[in-house]
Coordinates of C-alpha atoms in Angstrom, one line a residue:
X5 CA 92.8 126.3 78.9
X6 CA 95.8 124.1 80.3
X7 CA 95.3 120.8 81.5
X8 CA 93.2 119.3 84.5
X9 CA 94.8 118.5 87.8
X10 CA 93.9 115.3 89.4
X11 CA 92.1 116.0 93.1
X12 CA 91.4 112.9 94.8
X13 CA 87.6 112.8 97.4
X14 CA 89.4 112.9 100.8
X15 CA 87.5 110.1 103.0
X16 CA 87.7 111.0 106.9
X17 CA 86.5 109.0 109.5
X18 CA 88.7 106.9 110.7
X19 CA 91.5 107.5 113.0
X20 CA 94.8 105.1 112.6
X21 CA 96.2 103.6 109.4
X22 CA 93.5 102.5 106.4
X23 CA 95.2 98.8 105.7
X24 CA 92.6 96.8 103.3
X25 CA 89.6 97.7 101.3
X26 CA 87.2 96.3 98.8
X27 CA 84.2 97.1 96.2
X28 CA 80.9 95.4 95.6
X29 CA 79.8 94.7 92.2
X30 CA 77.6 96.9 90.7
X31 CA 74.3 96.7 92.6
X32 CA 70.5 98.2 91.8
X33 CA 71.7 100.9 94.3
X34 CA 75.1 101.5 93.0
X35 CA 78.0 100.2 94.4
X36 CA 80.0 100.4 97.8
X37 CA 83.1 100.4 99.5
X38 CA 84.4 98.7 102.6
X39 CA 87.9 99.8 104.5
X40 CA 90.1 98.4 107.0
X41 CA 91.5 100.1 110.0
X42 CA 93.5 99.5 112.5
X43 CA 91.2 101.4 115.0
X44 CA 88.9 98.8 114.7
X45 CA 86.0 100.0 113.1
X46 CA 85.5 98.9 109.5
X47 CA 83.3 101.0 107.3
X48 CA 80.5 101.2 104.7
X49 CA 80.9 103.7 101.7
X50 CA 78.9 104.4 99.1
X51 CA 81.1 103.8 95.9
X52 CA 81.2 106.4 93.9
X53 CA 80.8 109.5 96.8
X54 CA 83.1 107.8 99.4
X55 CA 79.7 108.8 101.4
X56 CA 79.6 107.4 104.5
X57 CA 77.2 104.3 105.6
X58 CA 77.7 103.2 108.7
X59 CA 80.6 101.4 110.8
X60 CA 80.6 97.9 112.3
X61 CA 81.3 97.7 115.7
X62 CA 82.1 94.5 117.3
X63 CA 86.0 93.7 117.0
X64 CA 87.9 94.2 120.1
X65 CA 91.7 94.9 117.9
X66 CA 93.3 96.4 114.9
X67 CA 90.9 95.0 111.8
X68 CA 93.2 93.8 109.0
X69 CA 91.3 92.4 106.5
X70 CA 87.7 93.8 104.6
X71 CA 85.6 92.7 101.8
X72 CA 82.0 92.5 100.4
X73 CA 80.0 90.0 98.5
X74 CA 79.1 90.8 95.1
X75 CA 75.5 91.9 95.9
X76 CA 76.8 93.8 99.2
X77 CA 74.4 92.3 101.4
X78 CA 77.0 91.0 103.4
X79 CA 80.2 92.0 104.9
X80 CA 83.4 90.0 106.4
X81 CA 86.3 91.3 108.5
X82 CA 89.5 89.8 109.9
X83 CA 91.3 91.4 112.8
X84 CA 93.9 91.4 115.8
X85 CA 91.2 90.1 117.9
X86 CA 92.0 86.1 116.7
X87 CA 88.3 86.2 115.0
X88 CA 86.9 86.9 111.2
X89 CA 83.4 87.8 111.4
X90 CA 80.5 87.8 108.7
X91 CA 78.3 91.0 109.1
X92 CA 74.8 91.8 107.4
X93 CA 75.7 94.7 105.4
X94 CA 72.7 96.4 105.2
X95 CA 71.4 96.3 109.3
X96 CA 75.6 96.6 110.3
X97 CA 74.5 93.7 112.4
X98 CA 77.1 90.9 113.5
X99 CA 75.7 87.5 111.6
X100 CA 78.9 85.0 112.3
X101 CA 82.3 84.9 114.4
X102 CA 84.8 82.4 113.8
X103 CA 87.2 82.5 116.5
X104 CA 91.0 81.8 115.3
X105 CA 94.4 81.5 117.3
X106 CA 96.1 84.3 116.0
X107 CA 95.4 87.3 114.0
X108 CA 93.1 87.2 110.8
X109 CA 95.2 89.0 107.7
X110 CA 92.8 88.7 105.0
X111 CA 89.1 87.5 104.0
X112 CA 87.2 86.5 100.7
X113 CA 83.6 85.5 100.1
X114 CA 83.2 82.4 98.0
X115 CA 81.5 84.1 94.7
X116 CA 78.2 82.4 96.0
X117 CA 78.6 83.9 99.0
X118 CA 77.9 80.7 101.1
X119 CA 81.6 80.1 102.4
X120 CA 84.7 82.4 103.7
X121 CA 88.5 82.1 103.2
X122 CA 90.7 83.2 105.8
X123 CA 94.6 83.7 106.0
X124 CA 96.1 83.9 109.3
X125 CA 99.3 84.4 111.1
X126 CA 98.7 80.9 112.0
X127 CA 100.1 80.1 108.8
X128 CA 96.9 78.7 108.2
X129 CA 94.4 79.1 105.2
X130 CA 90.7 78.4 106.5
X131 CA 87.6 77.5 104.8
X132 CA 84.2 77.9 106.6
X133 CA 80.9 77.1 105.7
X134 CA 78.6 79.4 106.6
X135 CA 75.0 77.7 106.2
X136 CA 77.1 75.4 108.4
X137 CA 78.7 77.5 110.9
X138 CA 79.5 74.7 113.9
X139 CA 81.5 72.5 111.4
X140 CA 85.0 72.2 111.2
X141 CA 86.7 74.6 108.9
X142 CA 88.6 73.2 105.6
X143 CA 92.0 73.6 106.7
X144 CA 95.2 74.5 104.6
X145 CA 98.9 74.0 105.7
X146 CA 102.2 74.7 103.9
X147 CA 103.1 78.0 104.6
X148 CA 105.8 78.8 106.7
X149 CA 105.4 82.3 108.0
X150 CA 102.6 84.9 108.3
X151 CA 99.7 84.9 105.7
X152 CA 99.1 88.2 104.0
X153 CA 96.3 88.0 101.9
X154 CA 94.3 85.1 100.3
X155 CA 91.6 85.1 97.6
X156 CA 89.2 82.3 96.0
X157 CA 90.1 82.0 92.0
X158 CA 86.2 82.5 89.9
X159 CA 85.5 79.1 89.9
X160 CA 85.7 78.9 93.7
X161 CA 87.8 75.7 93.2
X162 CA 90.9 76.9 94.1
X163 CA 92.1 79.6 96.3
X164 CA 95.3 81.4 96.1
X165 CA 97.5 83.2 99.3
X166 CA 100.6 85.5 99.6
X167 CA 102.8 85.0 102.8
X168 CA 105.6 86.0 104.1
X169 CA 107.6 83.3 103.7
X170 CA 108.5 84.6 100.2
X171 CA 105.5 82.4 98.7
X172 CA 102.4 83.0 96.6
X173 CA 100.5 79.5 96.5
X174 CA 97.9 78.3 94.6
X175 CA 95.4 75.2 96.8
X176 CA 92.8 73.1 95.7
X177 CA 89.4 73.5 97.7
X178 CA 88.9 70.1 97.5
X179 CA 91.3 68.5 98.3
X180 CA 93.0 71.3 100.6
X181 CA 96.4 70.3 99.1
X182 CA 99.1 72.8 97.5
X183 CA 98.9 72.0 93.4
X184 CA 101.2 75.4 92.7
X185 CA 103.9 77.5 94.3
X186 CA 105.6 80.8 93.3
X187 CA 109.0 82.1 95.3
X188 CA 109.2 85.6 95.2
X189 CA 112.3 87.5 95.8
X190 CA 110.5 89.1 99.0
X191 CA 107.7 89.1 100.8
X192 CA 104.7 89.4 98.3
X193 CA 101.7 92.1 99.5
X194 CA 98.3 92.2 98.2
X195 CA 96.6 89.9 95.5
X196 CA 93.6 90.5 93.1
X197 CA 91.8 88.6 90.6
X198 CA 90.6 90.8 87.5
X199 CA 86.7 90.4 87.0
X200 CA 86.5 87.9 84.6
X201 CA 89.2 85.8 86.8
X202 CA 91.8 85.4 83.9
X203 CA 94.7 86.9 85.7
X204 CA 96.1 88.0 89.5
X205 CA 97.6 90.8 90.5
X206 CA 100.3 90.7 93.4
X207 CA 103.1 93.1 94.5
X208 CA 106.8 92.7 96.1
X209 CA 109.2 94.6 96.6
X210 CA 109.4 97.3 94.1
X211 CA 107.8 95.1 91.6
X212 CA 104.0 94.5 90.2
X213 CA 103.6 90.8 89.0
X214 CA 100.9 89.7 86.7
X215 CA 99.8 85.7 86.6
X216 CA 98.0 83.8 84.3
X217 CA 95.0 82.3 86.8
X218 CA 94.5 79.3 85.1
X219 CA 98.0 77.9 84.8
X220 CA 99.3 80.1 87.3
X221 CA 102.3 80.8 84.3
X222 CA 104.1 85.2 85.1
X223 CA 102.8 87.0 82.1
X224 CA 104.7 90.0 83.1
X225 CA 106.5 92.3 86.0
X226 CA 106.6 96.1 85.9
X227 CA 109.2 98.0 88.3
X228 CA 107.8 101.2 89.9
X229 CA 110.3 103.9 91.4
X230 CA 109.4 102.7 94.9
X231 CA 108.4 99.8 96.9
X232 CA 105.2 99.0 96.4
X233 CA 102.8 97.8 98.9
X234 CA 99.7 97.0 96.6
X235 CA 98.0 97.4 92.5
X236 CA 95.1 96.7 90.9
X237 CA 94.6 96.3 86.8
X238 CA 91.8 98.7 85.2
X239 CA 89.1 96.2 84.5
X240 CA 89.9 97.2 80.6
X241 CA 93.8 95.7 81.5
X242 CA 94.6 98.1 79.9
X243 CA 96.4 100.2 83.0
X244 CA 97.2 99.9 86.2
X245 CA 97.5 101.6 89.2
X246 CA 99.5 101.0 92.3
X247 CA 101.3 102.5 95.6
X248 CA 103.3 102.2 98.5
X249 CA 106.2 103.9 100.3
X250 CA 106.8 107.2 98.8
X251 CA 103.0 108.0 99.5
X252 CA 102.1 108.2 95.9
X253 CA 99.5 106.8 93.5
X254 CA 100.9 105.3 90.2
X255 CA 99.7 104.9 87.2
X256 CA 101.2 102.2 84.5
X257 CA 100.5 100.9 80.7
X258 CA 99.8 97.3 81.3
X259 CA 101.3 96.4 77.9
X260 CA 104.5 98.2 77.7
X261 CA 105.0 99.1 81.6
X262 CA 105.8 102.6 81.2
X263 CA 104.3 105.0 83.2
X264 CA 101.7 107.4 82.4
X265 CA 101.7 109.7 85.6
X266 CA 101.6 109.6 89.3
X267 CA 100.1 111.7 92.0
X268 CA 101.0 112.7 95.4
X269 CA 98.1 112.7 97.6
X270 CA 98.5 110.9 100.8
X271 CA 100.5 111.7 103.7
X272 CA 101.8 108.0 104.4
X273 CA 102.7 105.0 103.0
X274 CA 100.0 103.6 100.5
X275 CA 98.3 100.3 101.6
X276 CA 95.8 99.4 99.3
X277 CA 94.5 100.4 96.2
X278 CA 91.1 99.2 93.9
X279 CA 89.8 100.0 91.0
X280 CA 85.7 100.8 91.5
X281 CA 83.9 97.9 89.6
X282 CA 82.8 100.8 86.6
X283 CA 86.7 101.4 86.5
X284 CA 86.0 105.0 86.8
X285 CA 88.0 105.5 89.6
X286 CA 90.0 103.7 92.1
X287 CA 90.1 103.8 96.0
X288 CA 93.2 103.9 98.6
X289 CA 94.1 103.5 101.6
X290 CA 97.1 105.0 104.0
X291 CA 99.1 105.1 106.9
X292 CA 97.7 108.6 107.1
X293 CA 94.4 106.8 108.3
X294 CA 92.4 108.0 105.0
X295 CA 90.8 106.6 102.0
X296 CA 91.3 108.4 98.8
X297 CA 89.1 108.1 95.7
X298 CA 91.0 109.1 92.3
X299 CA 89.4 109.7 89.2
X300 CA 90.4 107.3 86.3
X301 CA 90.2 109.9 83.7
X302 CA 90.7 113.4 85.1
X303 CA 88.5 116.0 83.7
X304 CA 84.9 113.9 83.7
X305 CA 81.9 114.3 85.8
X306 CA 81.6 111.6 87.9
X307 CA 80.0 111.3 91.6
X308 CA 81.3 114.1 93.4
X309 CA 83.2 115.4 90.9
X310 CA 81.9 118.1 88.4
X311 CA 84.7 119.6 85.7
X312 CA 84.2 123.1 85.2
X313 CA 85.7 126.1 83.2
X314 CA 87.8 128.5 85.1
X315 CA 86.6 131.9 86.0
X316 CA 87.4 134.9 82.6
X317 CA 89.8 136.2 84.6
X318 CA 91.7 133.1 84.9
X319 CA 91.9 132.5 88.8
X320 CA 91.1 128.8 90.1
X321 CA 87.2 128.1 90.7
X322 CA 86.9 125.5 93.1
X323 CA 88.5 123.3 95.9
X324 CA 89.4 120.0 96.9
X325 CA 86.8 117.8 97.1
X326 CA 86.1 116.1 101.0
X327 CA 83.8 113.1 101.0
X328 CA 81.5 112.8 103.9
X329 CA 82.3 112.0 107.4
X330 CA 80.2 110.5 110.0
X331 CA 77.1 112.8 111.0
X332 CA 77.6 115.6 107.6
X333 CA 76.1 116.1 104.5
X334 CA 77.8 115.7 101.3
X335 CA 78.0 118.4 99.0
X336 CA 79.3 118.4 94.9
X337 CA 82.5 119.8 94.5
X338 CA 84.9 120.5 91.1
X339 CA 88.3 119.1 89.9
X340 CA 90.3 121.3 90.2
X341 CA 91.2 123.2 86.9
X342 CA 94.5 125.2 86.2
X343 CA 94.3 128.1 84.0

């Protein structure tokens, strides 16, 4: 039998390009997945199916920016709209608006859930309590241009943010002051912070950049074929995964940076990528306007996807897996196995 073929879940739903998305932690009831849109209407996923939940409805613009809190009880977004909101996650209801004077880029949840960090095109970093939702936000200036993405380092003490100034900086929460800044050769895209918060991931150009997030030292840069737009590291570090222009998914050796394969799936530009918080397979996100969930090791059975022996007369036995859209049932489907 030759070897598997990677088939991605195709996740419908939503109708312009899929721009941001983020995983709970593991939960009692697995684990989910929130995405970005630019038609305004963030959704819920379940994690492992790409099943979908439900859809918050309440911005008035493009959303930008999505995450969860650990426990996925609650939900942020960031949008075109000047406002990040805080949403329960499990009614869909609207908890919190925070009304801003330009577009919201990106939004993180304090790891104790009780605050949110916003990046604007303000140029403005924002910290708002949200037992305290009538006070004055912690405010952070410095940058120069448009904030891409921003993200709170494990301790909560510090937060980091990517801009489009050619900057990634590093802020303390107390103090709101700048203690750290990194020039990149060009704008820098997304950021992540592995699990156990010893190192960020950012992109530029066609470059993915490693940092040590403790004394904010480069441990390493890999060059892909392409720009890329975003990457995430395996939680084992051991790989990572990343995408952008040329519409494909790759996938890198994190210790000698060479690459172990890629796939062609989406139809657009790559905007984001994940890794689930298992690490058995990673979510993105496209100009296409769909989400994609890959399997990290072809070939297992995993959520919808069940590997299966081809037919004794050697013809293909199944199809592309299609996560659930709004209103239909899911149903289990194969990887795809060439014979």
């Amino acid at each position: 039998m030759a070897g598997l073929r990677q088939t991605p879940l195709t996740c419908s739903g939503h109708t312009r390009p899929v721009v941001d998305l983020s995983f709970s932690d593991i939960t009692p009831f697995g684990y989910f997945l929130i995405s970005a849109c630019k038609d305004g209407k963030p959704m819920l996923r379940q994690g492992d199916t790409g099943d979908w939940i439900g859809t918050f409805e309440g911005h008035k613009g493009a959303v930008w920016g999505a995450t969860l809190n650990k426990d996925a009880t609650k939900a942020a977004t960031g949008a075109a709209d000047f406002s990040a909101k805080v949403w329960d996650a499990e009614k869909g209801e609207e908890l919190q608006s925070f009304a801003h004077k330009h577009i919201v880029k990106s939004v993180d949840f304090s790891a104790d859930s009780k605050t949110l960090l916003t990046g604007s095109n303000e140029k403005i970093l924002r910290i708002f309590d949200l037992q305290k939702p009538d006070a004055d936000p912690k405010q952070f200036l410095g940058h120069t241009s448009n904030i891409k993405a921003v993200h709170f380092n494990k301790e909560c003490n510090q937060v980091w943010s990517a801009s489009d100034d050619k900057t990634i900086r590093v802020w303390d929460v107390n103090s709101c002051k700048e203690i750290h800044c990194i020039e990149t050769p060009s704008a820098p895209g997304s950021l992540e912070l592995t699990s156990d918060g010893s190192i960020f991931t950012a992109t530029y150009g066609n470059f993915t950049v490693f940092y040590n997030a403790e004394n904010f030292e480069k441990i390493k840069e890999i060059k892909a074929p392409a720009p890329v737009n975003t990457a995430s590291l395996h939680p084992s570090k051991n790989f990572f995964v990343c995408g952008g222009e040329d519409f494909k998914m790759y996938k890198f050796d994190y210790y000698t940076g060479e690459e172990i394969e890629s796939f062609k799936g989406h139809f657009g530009p790559v905007h984001c990528v994940r890794f689930s918080p298992d690490g058995e397979l990673y979510a993105s996100g496209s100009e296409d306007g769909t989400l994609r969930l890959w399997q990290t090791t072809v070939g297992t059975t995993y959520g919808l996807w069940k590997c299966v022996a081809p037919d004794i007369d050697g013809t293909d036995t199944n199809s592309t897996p299609s996560a659930t859209t709004p209103g239909t049932a899911a149903a289990t489907e194969a990887v795809k196995v060439e014979s």
